[in-house]
Short mmCIF file of C-alpha atoms and ligand atoms in Angstrom, two decimals:
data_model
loop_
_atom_site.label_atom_id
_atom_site.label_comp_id
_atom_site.label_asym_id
_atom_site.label_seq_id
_atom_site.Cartn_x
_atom_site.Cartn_y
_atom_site.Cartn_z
CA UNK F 1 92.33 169.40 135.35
CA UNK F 2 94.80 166.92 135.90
CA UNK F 3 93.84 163.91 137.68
CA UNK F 4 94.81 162.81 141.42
CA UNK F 5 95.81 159.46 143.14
CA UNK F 6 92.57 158.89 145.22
CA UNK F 7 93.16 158.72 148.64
CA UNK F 8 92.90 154.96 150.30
CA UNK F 9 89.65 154.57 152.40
CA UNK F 10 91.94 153.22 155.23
CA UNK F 11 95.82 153.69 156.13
CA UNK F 12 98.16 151.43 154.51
CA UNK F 13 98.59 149.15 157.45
CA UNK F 14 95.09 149.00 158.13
CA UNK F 15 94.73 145.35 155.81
CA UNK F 16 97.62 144.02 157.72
CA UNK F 17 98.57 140.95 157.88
CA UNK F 18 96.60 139.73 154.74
CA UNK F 19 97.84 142.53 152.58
CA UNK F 20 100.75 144.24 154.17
CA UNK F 21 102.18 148.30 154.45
CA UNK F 22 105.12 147.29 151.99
CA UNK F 23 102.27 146.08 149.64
CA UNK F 24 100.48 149.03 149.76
CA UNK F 25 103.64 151.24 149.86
CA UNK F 26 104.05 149.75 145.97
CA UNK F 27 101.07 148.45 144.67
CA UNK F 28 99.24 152.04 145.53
CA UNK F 29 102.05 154.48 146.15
CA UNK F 30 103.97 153.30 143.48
CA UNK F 31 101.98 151.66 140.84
CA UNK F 32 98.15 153.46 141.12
CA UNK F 33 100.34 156.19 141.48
CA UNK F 34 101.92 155.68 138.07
CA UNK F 35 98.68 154.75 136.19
CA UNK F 36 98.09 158.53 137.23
CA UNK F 37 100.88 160.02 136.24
CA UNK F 38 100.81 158.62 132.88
CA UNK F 39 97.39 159.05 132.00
CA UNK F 40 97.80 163.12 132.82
CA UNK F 41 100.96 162.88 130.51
CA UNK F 42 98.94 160.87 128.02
CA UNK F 43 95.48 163.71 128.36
CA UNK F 44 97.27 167.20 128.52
CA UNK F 45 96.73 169.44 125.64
CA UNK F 46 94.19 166.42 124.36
CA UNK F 47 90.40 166.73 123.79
CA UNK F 48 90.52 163.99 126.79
CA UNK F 49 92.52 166.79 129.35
CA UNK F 50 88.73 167.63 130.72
CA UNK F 51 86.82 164.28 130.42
CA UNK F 52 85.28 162.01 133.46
CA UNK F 53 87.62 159.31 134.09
CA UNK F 54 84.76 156.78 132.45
CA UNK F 55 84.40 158.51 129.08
CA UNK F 56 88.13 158.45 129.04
CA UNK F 57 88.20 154.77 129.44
CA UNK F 58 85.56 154.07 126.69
CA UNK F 59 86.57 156.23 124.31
CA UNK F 60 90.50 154.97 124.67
CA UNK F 61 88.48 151.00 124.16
CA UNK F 62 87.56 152.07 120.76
CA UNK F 63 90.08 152.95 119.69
CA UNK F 64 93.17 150.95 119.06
CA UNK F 65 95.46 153.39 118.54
CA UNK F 66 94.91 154.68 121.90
CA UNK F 67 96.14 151.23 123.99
CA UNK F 68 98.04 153.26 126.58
CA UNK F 69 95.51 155.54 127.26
CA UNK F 70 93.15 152.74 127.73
CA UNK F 71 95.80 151.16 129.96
CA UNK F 72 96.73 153.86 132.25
CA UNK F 73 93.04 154.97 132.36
CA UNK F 74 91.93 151.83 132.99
CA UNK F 75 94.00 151.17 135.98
CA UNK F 76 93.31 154.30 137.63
CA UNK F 77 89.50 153.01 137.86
CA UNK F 78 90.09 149.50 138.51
CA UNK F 79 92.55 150.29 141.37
CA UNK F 80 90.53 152.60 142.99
CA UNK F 81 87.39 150.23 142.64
CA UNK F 82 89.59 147.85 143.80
CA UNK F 83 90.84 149.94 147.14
CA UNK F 84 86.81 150.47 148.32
CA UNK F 85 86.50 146.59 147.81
CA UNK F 86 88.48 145.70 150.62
CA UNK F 87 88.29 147.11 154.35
CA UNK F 88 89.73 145.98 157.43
CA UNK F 89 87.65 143.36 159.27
CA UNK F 90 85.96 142.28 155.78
CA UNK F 91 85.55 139.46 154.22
CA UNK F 92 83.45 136.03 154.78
CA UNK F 93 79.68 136.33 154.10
CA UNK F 94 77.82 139.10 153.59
CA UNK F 95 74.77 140.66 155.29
CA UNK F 96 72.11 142.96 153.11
CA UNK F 97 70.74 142.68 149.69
CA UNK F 98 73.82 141.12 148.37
CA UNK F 99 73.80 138.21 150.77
CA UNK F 100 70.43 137.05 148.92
CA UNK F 101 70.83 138.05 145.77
CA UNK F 102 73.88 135.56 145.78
CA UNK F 103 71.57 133.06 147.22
CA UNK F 104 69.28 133.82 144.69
CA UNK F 105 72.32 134.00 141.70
CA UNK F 106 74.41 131.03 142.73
CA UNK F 107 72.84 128.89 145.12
CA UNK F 108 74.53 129.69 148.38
CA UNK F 109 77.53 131.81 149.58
CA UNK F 110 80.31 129.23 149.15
CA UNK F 111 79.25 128.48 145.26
CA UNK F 112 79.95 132.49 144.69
CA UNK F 113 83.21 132.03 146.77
CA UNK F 114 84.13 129.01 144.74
CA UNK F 115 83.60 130.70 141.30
CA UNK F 116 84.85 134.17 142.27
CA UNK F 117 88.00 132.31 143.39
CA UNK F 118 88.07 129.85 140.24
CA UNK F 119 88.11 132.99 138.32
CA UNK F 120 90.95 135.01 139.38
CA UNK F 121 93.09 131.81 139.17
CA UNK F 122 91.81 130.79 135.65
CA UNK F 123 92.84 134.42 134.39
CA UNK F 124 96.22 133.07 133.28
CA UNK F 125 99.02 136.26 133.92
CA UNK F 126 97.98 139.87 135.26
CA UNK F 127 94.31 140.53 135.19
CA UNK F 128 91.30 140.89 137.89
CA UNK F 129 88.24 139.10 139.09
CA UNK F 130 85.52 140.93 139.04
CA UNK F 131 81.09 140.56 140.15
CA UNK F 132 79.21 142.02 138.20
CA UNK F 133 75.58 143.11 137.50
CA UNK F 134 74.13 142.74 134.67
CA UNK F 135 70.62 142.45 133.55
CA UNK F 136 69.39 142.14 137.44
CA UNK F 137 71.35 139.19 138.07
CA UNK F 138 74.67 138.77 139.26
CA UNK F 139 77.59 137.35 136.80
CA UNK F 140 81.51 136.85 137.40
CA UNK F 141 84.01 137.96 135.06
CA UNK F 142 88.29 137.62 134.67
CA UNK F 143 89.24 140.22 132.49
CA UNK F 144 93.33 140.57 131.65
CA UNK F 145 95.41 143.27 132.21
CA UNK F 146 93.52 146.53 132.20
CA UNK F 147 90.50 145.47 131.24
CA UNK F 148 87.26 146.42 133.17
CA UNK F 149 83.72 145.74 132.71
CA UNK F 150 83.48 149.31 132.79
CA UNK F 151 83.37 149.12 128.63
CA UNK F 152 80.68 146.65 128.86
CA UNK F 153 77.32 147.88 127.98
CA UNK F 154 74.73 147.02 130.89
CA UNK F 155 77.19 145.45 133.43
CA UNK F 156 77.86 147.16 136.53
CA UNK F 157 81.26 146.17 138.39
CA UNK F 158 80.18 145.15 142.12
CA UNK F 159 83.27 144.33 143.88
CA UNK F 160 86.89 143.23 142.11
CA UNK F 161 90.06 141.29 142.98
CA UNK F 162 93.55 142.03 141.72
CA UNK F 163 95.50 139.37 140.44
CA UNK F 164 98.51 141.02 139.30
CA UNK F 165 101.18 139.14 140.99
CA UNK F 166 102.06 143.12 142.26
CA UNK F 167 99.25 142.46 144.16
CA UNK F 168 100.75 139.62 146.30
CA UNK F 169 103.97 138.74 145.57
CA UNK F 170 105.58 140.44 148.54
CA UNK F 171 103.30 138.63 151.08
CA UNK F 172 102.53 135.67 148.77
CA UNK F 173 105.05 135.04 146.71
CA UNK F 174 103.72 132.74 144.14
CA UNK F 175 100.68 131.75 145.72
CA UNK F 176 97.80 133.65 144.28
CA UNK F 177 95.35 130.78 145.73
CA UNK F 178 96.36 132.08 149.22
CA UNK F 179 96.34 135.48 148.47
CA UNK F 180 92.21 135.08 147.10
CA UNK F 181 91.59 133.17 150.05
CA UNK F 182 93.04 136.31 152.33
CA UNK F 183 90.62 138.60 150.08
CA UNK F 184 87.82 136.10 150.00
CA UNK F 185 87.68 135.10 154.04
CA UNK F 186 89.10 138.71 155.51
CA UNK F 187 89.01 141.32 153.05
CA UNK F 188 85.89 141.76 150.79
CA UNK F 189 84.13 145.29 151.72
CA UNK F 190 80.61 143.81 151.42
CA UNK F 191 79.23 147.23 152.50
CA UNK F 192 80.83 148.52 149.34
CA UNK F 193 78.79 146.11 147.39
CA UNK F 194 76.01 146.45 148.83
CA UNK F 195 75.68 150.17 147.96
CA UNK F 196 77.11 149.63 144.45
CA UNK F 197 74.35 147.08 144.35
CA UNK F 198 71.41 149.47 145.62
CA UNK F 199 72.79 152.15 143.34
CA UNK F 200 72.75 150.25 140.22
CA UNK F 201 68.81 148.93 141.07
MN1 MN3 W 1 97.32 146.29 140.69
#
């Protein structure tokens, strides 16, 4: 059972003009689409060709012989968490349970902003910016490259932010700041979070 490119939860215009169709056209036709294609190369005739995507990914973390398929498997799930974290219309502060647990967590909405965005531009080179949950309160993590707090016993990814410069550079050039404060202020699916948040309670 090879595995597919998910489809986007909105066309690739649709986070236009803070992320734009050429982005998309790359960043998921091209490169998700290549994290795909390589892990099926790097899984066929394996004991991984049948596995959930997750096992995949923790197994590969183990194992340091196994770097590409941690890579490639990796970046299949972060992208596609990463898709469902944006929507058109997002952004700005949330409503819901999420809204006071990062009262609760960090003080107020702009101290989350503040250290989400502090994250993704301390994570020197290609990595994301991720919330997390983990033991009932909320934490922030920049993990680089591939990584995902997926391997991470007891944390539950929430909501991440790509800072690849593939993620910007065609409608940023070099200016990740502007591209978080895009995802920050107009992108950020909060109804995403929210139900990763009531799932993982
Ligand atoms: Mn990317």
């Amino acid at each position: 059972m090879a595995f597919e490119l998910p489809p986007l939860p909105y066309s690739r215009d649709a986070l236009a003009p803070h992320i734009s169709e050429e982005t998309l056209n790359y960043h998921y036709g091209k490169h998700h689409q290549a994290y795909v294609n390589n892990l099926n190369k790097l899984i066929e005739g394996t004991d991984h060709e049948n596995a959930p995507l997750e096992q995949i990914i923790k197994d590969a973390a183990k194992d340091s012989s196994k770097a590409g398929l941690f890579n490639n498997s990796a970046q299949v799930w972060n992208h596609t968490f990463y898709w469902h974290s944006m929507k058109p219309g997002g952004g700005g502060k949330p409503t819901g349970a999420i809204a006071d647990k990062i009262d609760a967590d960090f003080g107020s909405y702009d101290e989350f902003a503040k250290q989400f965005k502090a994250a993704g531009g301390g994570q020197f080179g290609s990595g994301w910016a991720w919330l997390v949950l983990k033991g009932g309160k909320l934490e922030i993590r920049k993990t680089p490259n591939a990584e995902t707090p997926v391997t991470e016993d007891g944390a539950t990814p929430l909501l991440t932010m790509d800072v690849w410069e593939h993620a910007y550079y065609l409608d940023y050039q070099n200016s990740r700041p502007g591209y978080m404060d895009a995802f920050i202020d107009n992108l950020i699916n909060w109804d995403f979070v929210n139900q990763n948040l009531a799932d993982a309670s």
